[in-house]
Amino acid sequence: MSVLERFLRYVTVDTRADESSDTSPSTPGQLVLQRVLAAELDAIGLTDVVLDDHGYLMATVPASVAGDLPTIGFLAHVDTSPEMDGANVKPILHPAWDGRDIVLPDDATAVLRAAEDSALAACIGYDIVTASGTTLLGADDKAGVAIVVAAAEYLVAHPEIPHGPIRLGFTPDEEIGRGADRFDVARFGAQCAYTLDGGRAGELEYESFSADVIRVTFHGFNTHPGYARGTMVNAIKAAARFVDRLPREELSPETTDGYDGYVHPYQIDASVDRTSVRVLLRDFVTATLRDQQALVERLAGEVAAETGTRVEFEVKEQYRNMREVLDRHPLVVERAREAIRRVGLEPIEKPIRGGTDGSRLSFMGLPTPNLFAGEHNFHSRLEWTSRQELELGVRTVVELARLWGT
Ligand SMILES: [Zn+2]
């Protein structure tokens, strides 16, 4: 079965993650796809195919040569974003796309235009895959899933390619930040791994944000507003004043890109008595998070003093820049570069302005950069991928296996 055929089948399973769920995986659809994949991996001839109680699927491509070679891993996540409908996805193939606008049939306002999408413009002549206009496509990350399965099938069918033991991992709930939560690094047993969860062909990502979240809670005093003179202290007004004082021209998502970090208020729970503002802290340099935290605490403290509220802070670590780990294992990234070159592409290296499962896995002892999988416009009705990029992904994985096998 080709990588495209696999992809077209996987996207029809609804695997939308659900942040409000306490189970792992967060939704039953993810288990449905994991069972399909487990059966396929068995059929291909992989060993140790195990789907665990939390919805993590692992398997092994046995080494094709004897000797003491390092075990490497390839990872992809089976869930899709909670931000967009993922049920009844109808993938549409646009063979040898000629560059004209692609109007999605179920919603005429959903149009892909080469002029508005440079990655798409670079794919004229490719076999483009889109959804039908009302759902996401799920290339994030079923493109990665299809690439990993197809590459495993290729390696099993071509024992003349020298490679060591290769572990495959299919994880749930990446989109809600839980993909690494129950990932058993010891059981996976690889020296390093690669997530297949990136964009255009050639992309290689090994730097991510370091991330904390701080909850700023203002405590006021509530009383009947008709008789509140001199006694009411409104925590909502304090929180509003605090948010208004956060930086605008710098340190905000709206005004930064590249290597600039930000401080981002993204959720408020409000009442007169008590109002909490959740603020994301993001920077590529972990130590800078302390400066951002100090800034937030200073601004909120000033507002509390002015408004007669009491303010409390709670900081939670989210993830750290994977580069701090990967710099200690330069071969992991270097071999990815080499594999990308071997399939005829020039590596495109850029920082991830977010985190991946690899950010956390790297700090759990599994150095894990991210490779392209041909994902474009993810979490959107305009999501697309292409057969050619999927195939380049498969070839890159095969080349990586070969590089670690010599
Ligand atoms: Zn993803």
mmCIF file of C-alpha atoms and ligand atoms in Angstrom:
data_model
loop_
_atom_site.group_PDB
_atom_site.id
_atom_site.type_symbol
_atom_site.label_atom_id
_atom_site.label_comp_id
_atom_site.label_asym_id
_atom_site.label_seq_id
_atom_site.Cartn_x
_atom_site.Cartn_y
_atom_site.Cartn_z
ATOM 1 C CA MET A 1 0.000 0.000 0.000
ATOM 2 C CA SER A 2 1.437 3.428 -0.896
ATOM 3 C CA VAL A 3 2.034 6.148 1.675
ATOM 4 C CA LEU A 4 -0.713 8.195 0.010
ATOM 5 C CA GLU A 5 -3.220 5.346 0.245
ATOM 6 C CA ARG A 6 -2.406 4.900 3.909
ATOM 7 C CA PHE A 7 -2.778 8.606 4.543
ATOM 8 C CA LEU A 8 -6.152 8.795 2.786
ATOM 9 C CA ARG A 9 -7.439 5.986 5.002
ATOM 10 C CA TYR A 10 -6.071 7.285 8.303
ATOM 11 C CA VAL A 11 -7.657 10.719 7.903
ATOM 12 C CA THR A 12 -11.146 9.203 7.754
ATOM 13 C CA VAL A 13 -10.866 8.120 11.411
ATOM 14 C CA ASP A 14 -11.985 10.912 13.745
ATOM 15 C CA THR A 15 -9.177 11.303 16.289
ATOM 16 C CA ARG A 16 -9.893 14.816 17.530
ATOM 17 C CA ALA A 17 -8.341 15.305 20.981
ATOM 18 C CA ASP A 18 -10.438 16.630 23.868
ATOM 19 C CA GLU A 19 -8.827 18.742 26.555
ATOM 20 C CA SER A 20 -11.788 18.328 28.910
ATOM 21 C CA SER A 21 -11.354 14.559 29.031
ATOM 22 C CA ASP A 22 -9.361 12.945 31.834
ATOM 23 C CA THR A 23 -8.754 9.648 30.064
ATOM 24 C CA SER A 24 -5.737 8.609 28.001
ATOM 25 C CA PRO A 25 -6.246 8.736 25.124
ATOM 26 C CA SER A 26 -8.646 11.641 25.559
ATOM 27 C CA THR A 27 -11.046 10.303 22.904
ATOM 28 C CA PRO A 28 -11.990 6.766 21.795
ATOM 29 C CA GLY A 29 -11.388 7.514 18.105
ATOM 30 C CA GLN A 30 -7.668 7.609 18.763
ATOM 31 C CA LEU A 31 -7.836 4.012 20.003
ATOM 32 C CA VAL A 32 -9.752 3.032 16.887
ATOM 33 C CA LEU A 33 -6.912 4.308 14.712
ATOM 34 C CA GLN A 34 -4.265 2.770 16.988
ATOM 35 C CA ARG A 35 -5.925 -0.655 16.581
ATOM 36 C CA VAL A 36 -5.946 -0.233 12.793
ATOM 37 C CA LEU A 37 -2.265 0.679 12.899
ATOM 38 C CA ALA A 38 -1.379 -2.217 15.214
ATOM 39 C CA ALA A 39 -2.973 -4.656 12.772
ATOM 40 C CA GLU A 40 -1.105 -3.084 9.854
ATOM 41 C CA LEU A 41 2.241 -3.199 11.669
ATOM 42 C CA ASP A 42 1.614 -6.872 12.443
ATOM 43 C CA ALA A 43 0.761 -7.543 8.811
ATOM 44 C CA ILE A 44 3.924 -5.790 7.625
ATOM 45 C CA GLY A 45 5.922 -8.155 9.813
ATOM 46 C CA LEU A 46 7.093 -5.889 12.630
ATOM 47 C CA THR A 47 7.822 -7.349 16.058
ATOM 48 C CA ASP A 48 6.864 -6.250 19.596
ATOM 49 C CA VAL A 49 3.665 -4.591 18.396
ATOM 50 C CA VAL A 50 2.165 -3.378 21.679
ATOM 51 C CA LEU A 51 -0.756 -1.032 22.238
ATOM 52 C CA ASP A 52 -0.706 -0.125 25.929
ATOM 53 C CA ASP A 53 -3.538 0.816 28.286
ATOM 54 C CA HIS A 54 -2.989 4.538 27.751
ATOM 55 C CA GLY A 55 -3.216 4.370 23.976
ATOM 56 C CA TYR A 56 0.488 4.404 23.098
ATOM 57 C CA LEU A 57 1.438 2.080 20.249
ATOM 58 C CA MET A 58 5.010 0.845 19.831
ATOM 59 C CA ALA A 59 6.644 -1.641 17.477
ATOM 60 C CA THR A 60 10.069 -2.722 16.236
ATOM 61 C CA VAL A 61 11.628 -3.036 12.812
ATOM 62 C CA PRO A 62 14.310 -5.624 13.599
ATOM 63 C CA ALA A 63 17.881 -4.859 12.543
ATOM 64 C CA SER A 64 18.802 -6.037 9.043
ATOM 65 C CA VAL A 65 22.446 -6.527 9.954
ATOM 66 C CA ALA A 66 24.182 -8.081 12.921
ATOM 67 C CA GLY A 67 26.334 -6.043 15.250
ATOM 68 C CA ASP A 68 26.026 -3.534 18.000
ATOM 69 C CA LEU A 69 24.144 -0.722 16.301
ATOM 70 C CA PRO A 70 22.253 2.032 18.133
ATOM 71 C CA THR A 71 18.466 1.726 18.307
ATOM 72 C CA ILE A 72 16.749 4.776 16.845
ATOM 73 C CA GLY A 73 13.077 5.726 16.886
ATOM 74 C CA PHE A 74 10.455 7.417 14.725
ATOM 75 C CA LEU A 75 7.381 9.014 16.256
ATOM 76 C CA ALA A 76 4.099 10.462 15.066
ATOM 77 C CA HIS A 77 0.906 11.454 16.874
ATOM 78 C CA VAL A 78 -2.494 10.048 15.988
ATOM 79 C CA ASP A 79 -4.730 12.793 17.437
ATOM 80 C CA THR A 80 -5.880 15.913 15.645
ATOM 81 C CA SER A 81 -6.433 19.432 16.937
ATOM 82 C CA PRO A 82 -9.436 20.110 19.188
ATOM 83 C CA GLU A 83 -9.745 23.513 17.513
ATOM 84 C CA MET A 84 -11.375 22.177 14.368
ATOM 85 C CA ASP A 85 -13.950 19.555 13.433
ATOM 86 C CA GLY A 86 -12.259 16.265 12.612
ATOM 87 C CA ALA A 87 -15.290 14.023 11.996
ATOM 88 C CA ASN A 88 -16.244 12.774 8.544
ATOM 89 C CA VAL A 89 -13.107 14.088 6.896
ATOM 90 C CA LYS A 90 -13.452 13.695 3.130
ATOM 91 C CA PRO A 91 -9.970 13.873 1.637
ATOM 92 C CA ILE A 92 -9.808 15.130 -1.936
ATOM 93 C CA LEU A 93 -6.925 14.394 -4.271
ATOM 94 C CA HIS A 94 -6.032 17.074 -6.827
ATOM 95 C CA PRO A 95 -3.677 15.153 -9.136
ATOM 96 C CA ALA A 96 -0.939 17.114 -10.899
ATOM 97 C CA TRP A 97 -2.339 20.383 -9.576
ATOM 98 C CA ASP A 98 -2.059 23.108 -12.228
ATOM 99 C CA GLY A 99 -1.780 26.115 -9.911
ATOM 100 C CA ARG A 100 -5.361 27.311 -10.219
ATOM 101 C CA ASP A 101 -7.442 28.199 -7.140
ATOM 102 C CA ILE A 102 -8.665 25.126 -5.285
ATOM 103 C CA VAL A 103 -12.267 25.739 -4.188
ATOM 104 C CA LEU A 104 -13.292 23.215 -1.558
ATOM 105 C CA PRO A 105 -16.664 21.692 -2.510
ATOM 106 C CA ASP A 106 -18.461 21.763 0.858
ATOM 107 C CA ASP A 107 -17.804 25.467 1.445
ATOM 108 C CA ALA A 108 -17.209 27.745 -1.535
ATOM 109 C CA THR A 109 -15.565 30.348 0.729
ATOM 110 C CA ALA A 110 -12.769 27.903 1.555
ATOM 111 C CA VAL A 111 -10.289 28.515 -1.251
ATOM 112 C CA LEU A 112 -6.598 27.660 -1.538
ATOM 113 C CA ARG A 113 -4.705 30.180 -3.654
ATOM 114 C CA ALA A 114 -1.112 29.903 -4.758
ATOM 115 C CA ALA A 115 -0.777 33.688 -4.459
ATOM 116 C CA GLU A 116 -1.596 33.535 -0.730
ATOM 117 C CA ASP A 117 0.395 30.427 0.140
ATOM 118 C CA SER A 118 4.046 30.279 -0.911
ATOM 119 C CA ALA A 119 4.405 26.650 0.168
ATOM 120 C CA LEU A 120 1.474 25.747 -2.076
ATOM 121 C CA ALA A 121 2.888 27.804 -4.956
ATOM 122 C CA ALA A 122 6.051 25.695 -4.681
ATOM 123 C CA CYS A 123 3.978 22.534 -5.227
ATOM 124 C CA ILE A 124 2.547 23.190 -8.686
ATOM 125 C CA GLY A 125 2.480 19.876 -10.530
ATOM 126 C CA TYR A 126 2.247 17.912 -7.265
ATOM 127 C CA ASP A 127 -0.685 15.699 -6.284
ATOM 128 C CA ILE A 128 -2.270 17.912 -3.608
ATOM 129 C CA VAL A 129 -4.599 16.538 -0.940
ATOM 130 C CA THR A 130 -7.133 18.780 0.793
ATOM 131 C CA ALA A 131 -10.220 18.288 2.938
ATOM 132 C CA SER A 132 -13.667 19.198 1.594
ATOM 133 C CA GLY A 133 -14.128 22.583 3.260
ATOM 134 C CA THR A 134 -15.879 21.924 6.580
ATOM 135 C CA THR A 135 -13.243 19.965 8.513
ATOM 136 C CA LEU A 136 -9.516 19.889 8.977
ATOM 137 C CA LEU A 137 -7.628 17.357 6.873
ATOM 138 C CA GLY A 138 -5.566 15.846 9.676
ATOM 139 C CA ALA A 139 -2.233 15.884 7.851
ATOM 140 C CA ASP A 140 -1.081 17.042 11.295
ATOM 141 C CA ASP A 141 -0.075 14.381 12.069
ATOM 142 C CA LYS A 142 -1.523 11.559 9.979
ATOM 143 C CA ALA A 143 1.002 12.542 7.320
ATOM 144 C CA GLY A 144 3.658 11.622 9.874
ATOM 145 C CA VAL A 145 1.837 8.418 10.816
ATOM 146 C CA ALA A 146 1.578 7.357 7.163
ATOM 147 C CA ILE A 147 5.245 8.190 6.531
ATOM 148 C CA VAL A 148 6.452 6.133 9.502
ATOM 149 C CA VAL A 149 4.307 3.100 8.608
ATOM 150 C CA ALA A 150 5.244 3.255 4.919
ATOM 151 C CA ALA A 151 8.950 3.603 5.734
ATOM 152 C CA ALA A 152 8.769 0.577 8.058
ATOM 153 C CA GLU A 153 7.085 -1.420 5.312
ATOM 154 C CA TYR A 154 9.794 -0.366 2.863
ATOM 155 C CA LEU A 155 12.607 -1.353 5.216
ATOM 156 C CA VAL A 156 11.075 -4.769 5.878
ATOM 157 C CA ALA A 157 10.685 -5.322 2.133
ATOM 158 C CA HIS A 158 14.303 -4.258 1.478
ATOM 159 C CA PRO A 159 16.520 -6.227 3.849
ATOM 160 C CA GLU A 160 19.519 -5.286 1.701
ATOM 161 C CA ILE A 161 19.385 -1.818 3.310
ATOM 162 C CA PRO A 162 21.676 -2.028 6.347
ATOM 163 C CA HIS A 163 20.093 -0.678 9.506
ATOM 164 C CA GLY A 164 20.035 -1.299 13.232
ATOM 165 C CA PRO A 165 16.937 -1.865 15.374
ATOM 166 C CA ILE A 166 14.270 0.743 14.732
ATOM 167 C CA ARG A 167 11.500 1.543 17.169
ATOM 168 C CA LEU A 168 8.229 3.111 16.086
ATOM 169 C CA GLY A 169 5.977 5.049 18.436
ATOM 170 C CA PHE A 170 2.466 6.359 17.794
ATOM 171 C CA THR A 171 1.325 8.694 20.543
ATOM 172 C CA PRO A 172 -2.060 10.117 21.559
ATOM 173 C CA ASP A 173 -3.025 13.649 22.582
ATOM 174 C CA GLU A 174 -0.072 15.663 21.319
ATOM 175 C CA GLU A 175 -2.413 18.506 20.417
ATOM 176 C CA ILE A 176 -3.469 18.948 24.043
ATOM 177 C CA GLY A 177 0.101 18.762 25.297
ATOM 178 C CA ARG A 178 -0.134 15.283 26.824
ATOM 179 C CA GLY A 179 1.674 13.225 24.210
ATOM 180 C CA ALA A 180 4.775 12.766 26.335
ATOM 181 C CA ASP A 181 2.897 12.302 29.640
ATOM 182 C CA ARG A 182 2.734 8.525 29.592
ATOM 183 C CA PHE A 183 5.433 7.839 27.034
ATOM 184 C CA ASP A 184 7.629 5.119 28.496
ATOM 185 C CA VAL A 185 11.110 6.159 27.353
ATOM 186 C CA ALA A 186 12.728 3.093 28.919
ATOM 187 C CA ARG A 187 10.322 0.699 27.216
ATOM 188 C CA PHE A 188 10.802 2.514 23.912
ATOM 189 C CA GLY A 189 14.495 1.833 24.370
ATOM 190 C CA ALA A 190 15.927 4.068 21.658
ATOM 191 C CA GLN A 191 19.014 6.237 21.826
ATOM 192 C CA CYS A 192 17.361 9.054 19.953
ATOM 193 C CA ALA A 193 14.187 9.585 17.938
ATOM 194 C CA TYR A 194 12.644 11.797 15.294
ATOM 195 C CA THR A 195 9.088 13.102 15.283
ATOM 196 C CA LEU A 196 7.572 13.272 11.801
ATOM 197 C CA ASP A 197 5.376 16.301 12.415
ATOM 198 C CA GLY A 198 6.680 19.220 10.393
ATOM 199 C CA GLY A 199 5.882 21.321 7.356
ATOM 200 C CA ARG A 200 7.330 21.583 3.899
ATOM 201 C CA ALA A 201 9.782 19.065 2.482
ATOM 202 C CA GLY A 202 13.250 19.635 3.888
ATOM 203 C CA GLU A 203 12.238 21.146 7.210
ATOM 204 C CA LEU A 204 14.261 20.165 10.249
ATOM 205 C CA GLU A 205 13.450 21.585 13.661
ATOM 206 C CA TYR A 206 15.609 21.198 16.750
ATOM 207 C CA GLU A 207 14.958 24.381 18.692
ATOM 208 C CA SER A 208 11.712 25.066 20.483
ATOM 209 C CA PHE A 209 10.531 27.613 22.976
ATOM 210 C CA SER A 210 11.064 27.140 26.651
ATOM 211 C CA ALA A 211 7.679 27.584 28.223
ATOM 212 C CA ASP A 212 6.057 28.311 31.577
ATOM 213 C CA VAL A 213 2.553 29.415 32.420
ATOM 214 C CA ILE A 214 1.843 31.789 35.296
ATOM 215 C CA ARG A 215 -1.544 32.238 36.893
ATOM 216 C CA VAL A 216 -2.045 35.695 38.335
ATOM 217 C CA THR A 217 -4.970 35.804 40.773
ATOM 218 C CA PHE A 218 -6.367 39.071 42.120
ATOM 219 C CA HIS A 219 -8.466 38.786 45.279
ATOM 220 C CA GLY A 220 -11.025 41.542 45.746
ATOM 221 C CA PHE A 221 -14.057 41.915 47.984
ATOM 222 C CA ASN A 222 -17.604 41.468 46.766
ATOM 223 C CA THR A 223 -20.733 42.976 48.221
ATOM 224 C CA HIS A 224 -24.121 44.099 46.862
ATOM 225 C CA PRO A 225 -23.269 46.760 44.282
ATOM 226 C CA GLY A 226 -26.104 48.996 45.502
ATOM 227 C CA TYR A 227 -24.446 49.297 48.882
ATOM 228 C CA ALA A 228 -20.824 48.868 47.892
ATOM 229 C CA ARG A 229 -19.510 52.361 48.454
ATOM 230 C CA GLY A 230 -16.226 52.223 50.289
ATOM 231 C CA THR A 231 -16.273 48.456 50.715
ATOM 232 C CA MET A 232 -16.271 46.714 47.336
ATOM 233 C CA VAL A 233 -12.904 45.887 45.777
ATOM 234 C CA ASN A 234 -13.396 44.655 42.203
ATOM 235 C CA ALA A 235 -10.857 42.019 41.193
ATOM 236 C CA ILE A 236 -12.062 42.190 37.564
ATOM 237 C CA LYS A 237 -11.011 45.829 37.313
ATOM 238 C CA ALA A 238 -7.621 45.054 38.820
ATOM 239 C CA ALA A 239 -7.069 42.228 36.352
ATOM 240 C CA ALA A 240 -8.108 44.455 33.449
ATOM 241 C CA ARG A 241 -5.627 47.116 34.536
ATOM 242 C CA PHE A 242 -2.896 44.486 34.802
ATOM 243 C CA VAL A 243 -3.598 43.093 31.315
ATOM 244 C CA ASP A 244 -3.621 46.613 29.921
ATOM 245 C CA ARG A 245 -0.117 47.200 31.268
ATOM 246 C CA LEU A 246 1.455 44.172 29.634
ATOM 247 C CA PRO A 247 3.939 45.053 26.886
ATOM 248 C CA ARG A 248 2.468 45.687 23.427
ATOM 249 C CA GLU A 249 5.217 46.784 21.057
ATOM 250 C CA GLU A 250 7.499 43.975 22.181
ATOM 251 C CA LEU A 251 7.125 40.728 24.123
ATOM 252 C CA SER A 252 3.664 40.065 22.684
ATOM 253 C CA PRO A 253 2.658 37.391 20.147
ATOM 254 C CA GLU A 254 1.147 40.074 17.923
ATOM 255 C CA THR A 255 4.466 41.900 17.501
ATOM 256 C CA THR A 256 7.156 39.198 17.613
ATOM 257 C CA ASP A 257 8.540 36.440 15.427
ATOM 258 C CA GLY A 258 11.802 34.566 14.848
ATOM 259 C CA TYR A 259 13.780 34.270 18.064
ATOM 260 C CA ASP A 260 11.791 36.836 20.093
ATOM 261 C CA GLY A 261 9.887 35.583 23.108
ATOM 262 C CA TYR A 262 6.577 36.834 24.471
ATOM 263 C CA VAL A 263 4.275 37.214 27.462
ATOM 264 C CA HIS A 264 0.750 36.267 26.461
ATOM 265 C CA PRO A 265 -2.463 36.515 28.522
ATOM 266 C CA TYR A 266 -4.791 33.895 27.066
ATOM 267 C CA GLN A 267 -7.484 33.074 29.585
ATOM 268 C CA ILE A 268 -9.379 34.939 32.308
ATOM 269 C CA ASP A 269 -11.670 33.526 35.014
ATOM 270 C CA ALA A 270 -13.446 36.537 36.311
ATOM 271 C CA SER A 271 -15.588 37.517 39.269
ATOM 272 C CA VAL A 272 -15.588 40.573 41.515
ATOM 273 C CA ASP A 273 -14.286 38.524 44.402
ATOM 274 C CA ARG A 274 -11.525 36.781 42.531
ATOM 275 C CA THR A 275 -10.121 37.019 39.011
ATOM 276 C CA SER A 276 -7.359 34.860 37.549
ATOM 277 C CA VAL A 277 -5.401 35.648 34.416
ATOM 278 C CA ARG A 278 -3.371 32.896 32.836
ATOM 279 C CA VAL A 279 -0.268 34.161 31.081
ATOM 280 C CA LEU A 280 2.057 32.172 28.823
ATOM 281 C CA LEU A 281 5.783 32.891 29.174
ATOM 282 C CA ARG A 282 7.851 31.980 26.121
ATOM 283 C CA ASP A 283 11.492 32.393 25.133
ATOM 284 C CA PHE A 284 14.208 30.354 23.447
ATOM 285 C CA VAL A 285 16.526 31.055 26.396
ATOM 286 C CA THR A 286 15.192 29.315 29.486
ATOM 287 C CA ALA A 287 16.786 31.814 31.885
ATOM 288 C CA THR A 288 14.796 34.625 30.241
ATOM 289 C CA LEU A 289 11.571 33.053 31.543
ATOM 290 C CA ARG A 290 12.629 34.266 35.000
ATOM 291 C CA ASP A 291 12.825 37.852 33.682
ATOM 292 C CA GLN A 292 9.373 37.486 32.131
ATOM 293 C CA GLN A 293 7.999 36.119 35.383
ATOM 294 C CA ALA A 294 9.578 39.027 37.295
ATOM 295 C CA LEU A 295 7.977 41.489 34.882
ATOM 296 C CA VAL A 296 4.532 39.935 35.324
ATOM 297 C CA GLU A 297 4.900 39.888 39.097
ATOM 298 C CA ARG A 298 6.071 43.501 39.207
ATOM 299 C CA LEU A 299 3.216 44.803 37.041
ATOM 300 C CA ALA A 300 0.608 42.795 38.942
ATOM 301 C CA GLY A 301 2.094 43.862 42.275
ATOM 302 C CA GLU A 302 1.859 47.533 41.294
ATOM 303 C CA VAL A 303 -1.760 47.078 40.246
ATOM 304 C CA ALA A 304 -2.587 45.260 43.479
ATOM 305 C CA ALA A 305 -1.116 48.116 45.527
ATOM 306 C CA GLU A 306 -3.105 50.706 43.530
ATOM 307 C CA THR A 307 -6.390 48.823 43.675
ATOM 308 C CA GLY A 308 -6.359 47.405 47.174
ATOM 309 C CA THR A 309 -6.484 43.848 45.899
ATOM 310 C CA ARG A 310 -4.262 41.020 47.007
ATOM 311 C CA VAL A 311 -2.385 39.175 44.272
ATOM 312 C CA GLU A 312 -1.139 35.590 44.131
ATOM 313 C CA PHE A 313 1.053 33.827 41.592
ATOM 314 C CA GLU A 314 1.340 30.225 40.572
ATOM 315 C CA VAL A 315 4.009 29.225 38.016
ATOM 316 C CA LYS A 316 3.976 25.927 36.170
ATOM 317 C CA GLU A 317 6.752 24.609 33.954
ATOM 318 C CA GLN A 318 5.470 23.462 30.567
ATOM 319 C CA TYR A 319 8.463 22.463 28.404
ATOM 320 C CA ARG A 320 12.032 23.443 27.618
ATOM 321 C CA ASN A 321 13.996 24.240 24.473
ATOM 322 C CA MET A 322 15.033 20.843 23.114
ATOM 323 C CA ARG A 323 18.232 22.377 21.782
ATOM 324 C CA GLU A 324 19.673 22.358 25.300
ATOM 325 C CA VAL A 325 19.626 18.559 25.038
ATOM 326 C CA LEU A 326 20.326 18.193 21.310
ATOM 327 C CA ASP A 327 23.476 20.327 21.506
ATOM 328 C CA ARG A 328 24.910 17.527 23.627
ATOM 329 C CA HIS A 329 24.029 14.971 20.906
ATOM 330 C CA PRO A 330 25.119 16.714 17.695
ATOM 331 C CA LEU A 331 25.018 13.524 15.611
ATOM 332 C CA VAL A 332 21.227 13.293 15.993
ATOM 333 C CA VAL A 333 20.657 16.543 14.107
ATOM 334 C CA GLU A 334 23.635 16.108 11.786
ATOM 335 C CA ARG A 335 22.354 12.786 10.500
ATOM 336 C CA ALA A 336 18.908 14.287 9.889
ATOM 337 C CA ARG A 337 20.562 16.986 7.779
ATOM 338 C CA GLU A 338 22.489 14.364 5.873
ATOM 339 C CA ALA A 339 19.387 12.233 5.251
ATOM 340 C CA ILE A 340 17.493 15.251 3.933
ATOM 341 C CA ARG A 341 20.379 16.038 1.557
ATOM 342 C CA ARG A 342 20.487 12.437 0.378
ATOM 343 C CA VAL A 343 16.925 12.662 -0.894
ATOM 344 C CA GLY A 344 17.891 15.733 -2.880
ATOM 345 C CA LEU A 345 16.617 18.475 -0.579
ATOM 346 C CA GLU A 346 18.369 21.322 1.190
ATOM 347 C CA PRO A 347 17.602 21.287 4.948
ATOM 348 C CA ILE A 348 15.347 24.151 6.016
ATOM 349 C CA GLU A 349 16.156 24.859 9.658
ATOM 350 C CA LYS A 350 14.043 27.188 11.736
ATOM 351 C CA PRO A 351 13.070 27.552 15.384
ATOM 352 C CA ILE A 352 9.677 26.226 16.495
ATOM 353 C CA ARG A 353 7.669 29.011 18.121
ATOM 354 C CA GLY A 354 5.952 26.466 20.290
ATOM 355 C CA GLY A 355 6.721 23.056 21.704
ATOM 356 C CA THR A 356 6.501 19.529 20.409
ATOM 357 C CA ASP A 357 6.370 16.197 22.130
ATOM 358 C CA GLY A 358 10.047 16.108 21.218
ATOM 359 C CA SER A 359 10.734 19.102 23.477
ATOM 360 C CA ARG A 360 9.595 17.109 26.472
ATOM 361 C CA LEU A 361 10.900 13.731 25.316
ATOM 362 C CA SER A 362 14.361 15.246 24.833
ATOM 363 C CA PHE A 363 14.385 16.183 28.518
ATOM 364 C CA MET A 364 13.017 12.754 29.459
ATOM 365 C CA GLY A 365 16.181 11.206 28.001
ATOM 366 C CA LEU A 366 15.182 10.709 24.372
ATOM 367 C CA PRO A 367 16.772 13.396 22.151
ATOM 368 C CA THR A 368 14.044 14.049 19.558
ATOM 369 C CA PRO A 369 14.209 16.690 16.813
ATOM 370 C CA ASN A 370 11.331 17.142 14.365
ATOM 371 C CA LEU A 371 11.304 16.327 10.654
ATOM 372 C CA PHE A 372 9.016 17.553 7.880
ATOM 373 C CA ALA A 373 5.909 15.555 7.046
ATOM 374 C CA GLY A 374 4.341 17.839 4.438
ATOM 375 C CA GLU A 375 1.837 19.452 6.813
ATOM 376 C CA HIS A 376 0.468 22.807 5.716
ATOM 377 C CA ASN A 377 -2.161 25.142 7.227
ATOM 378 C CA PHE A 378 -2.643 22.740 10.093
ATOM 379 C CA HIS A 379 -5.638 23.083 12.451
ATOM 380 C CA SER A 380 -7.482 24.704 9.559
ATOM 381 C CA ARG A 381 -10.122 23.881 6.972
ATOM 382 C CA LEU A 382 -7.474 24.851 4.418
ATOM 383 C CA GLU A 383 -5.072 22.173 5.623
ATOM 384 C CA TRP A 384 -3.294 20.328 2.806
ATOM 385 C CA THR A 385 -0.428 18.014 1.984
ATOM 386 C CA SER A 386 0.952 16.408 -1.160
ATOM 387 C CA ARG A 387 1.841 12.915 -2.304
ATOM 388 C CA GLN A 388 5.335 14.050 -3.273
ATOM 389 C CA GLU A 389 6.106 15.430 0.190
ATOM 390 C CA LEU A 390 4.801 12.256 1.852
ATOM 391 C CA GLU A 391 7.080 10.217 -0.384
ATOM 392 C CA LEU A 392 10.072 12.445 0.369
ATOM 393 C CA GLY A 393 9.290 11.904 4.048
ATOM 394 C CA VAL A 394 9.392 8.131 3.600
ATOM 395 C CA ARG A 395 12.696 8.332 1.740
ATOM 396 C CA THR A 396 14.190 10.581 4.430
ATOM 397 C CA VAL A 397 13.249 8.076 7.146
ATOM 398 C CA VAL A 398 14.782 5.252 5.109
ATOM 399 C CA GLU A 399 17.992 7.242 4.626
ATOM 400 C CA LEU A 400 18.149 8.002 8.350
ATOM 401 C CA ALA A 401 17.811 4.309 9.124
ATOM 402 C CA ARG A 402 20.649 3.618 6.721
ATOM 403 C CA LEU A 403 22.863 6.362 8.191
ATOM 404 C CA TRP A 404 22.467 4.975 11.716
ATOM 405 C CA GLY A 405 23.093 1.478 10.390
ATOM 406 C CA THR A 406 26.633 2.015 9.185
HETATM 407 ZN ZN ZN B 1 1.330 17.807 15.092
#
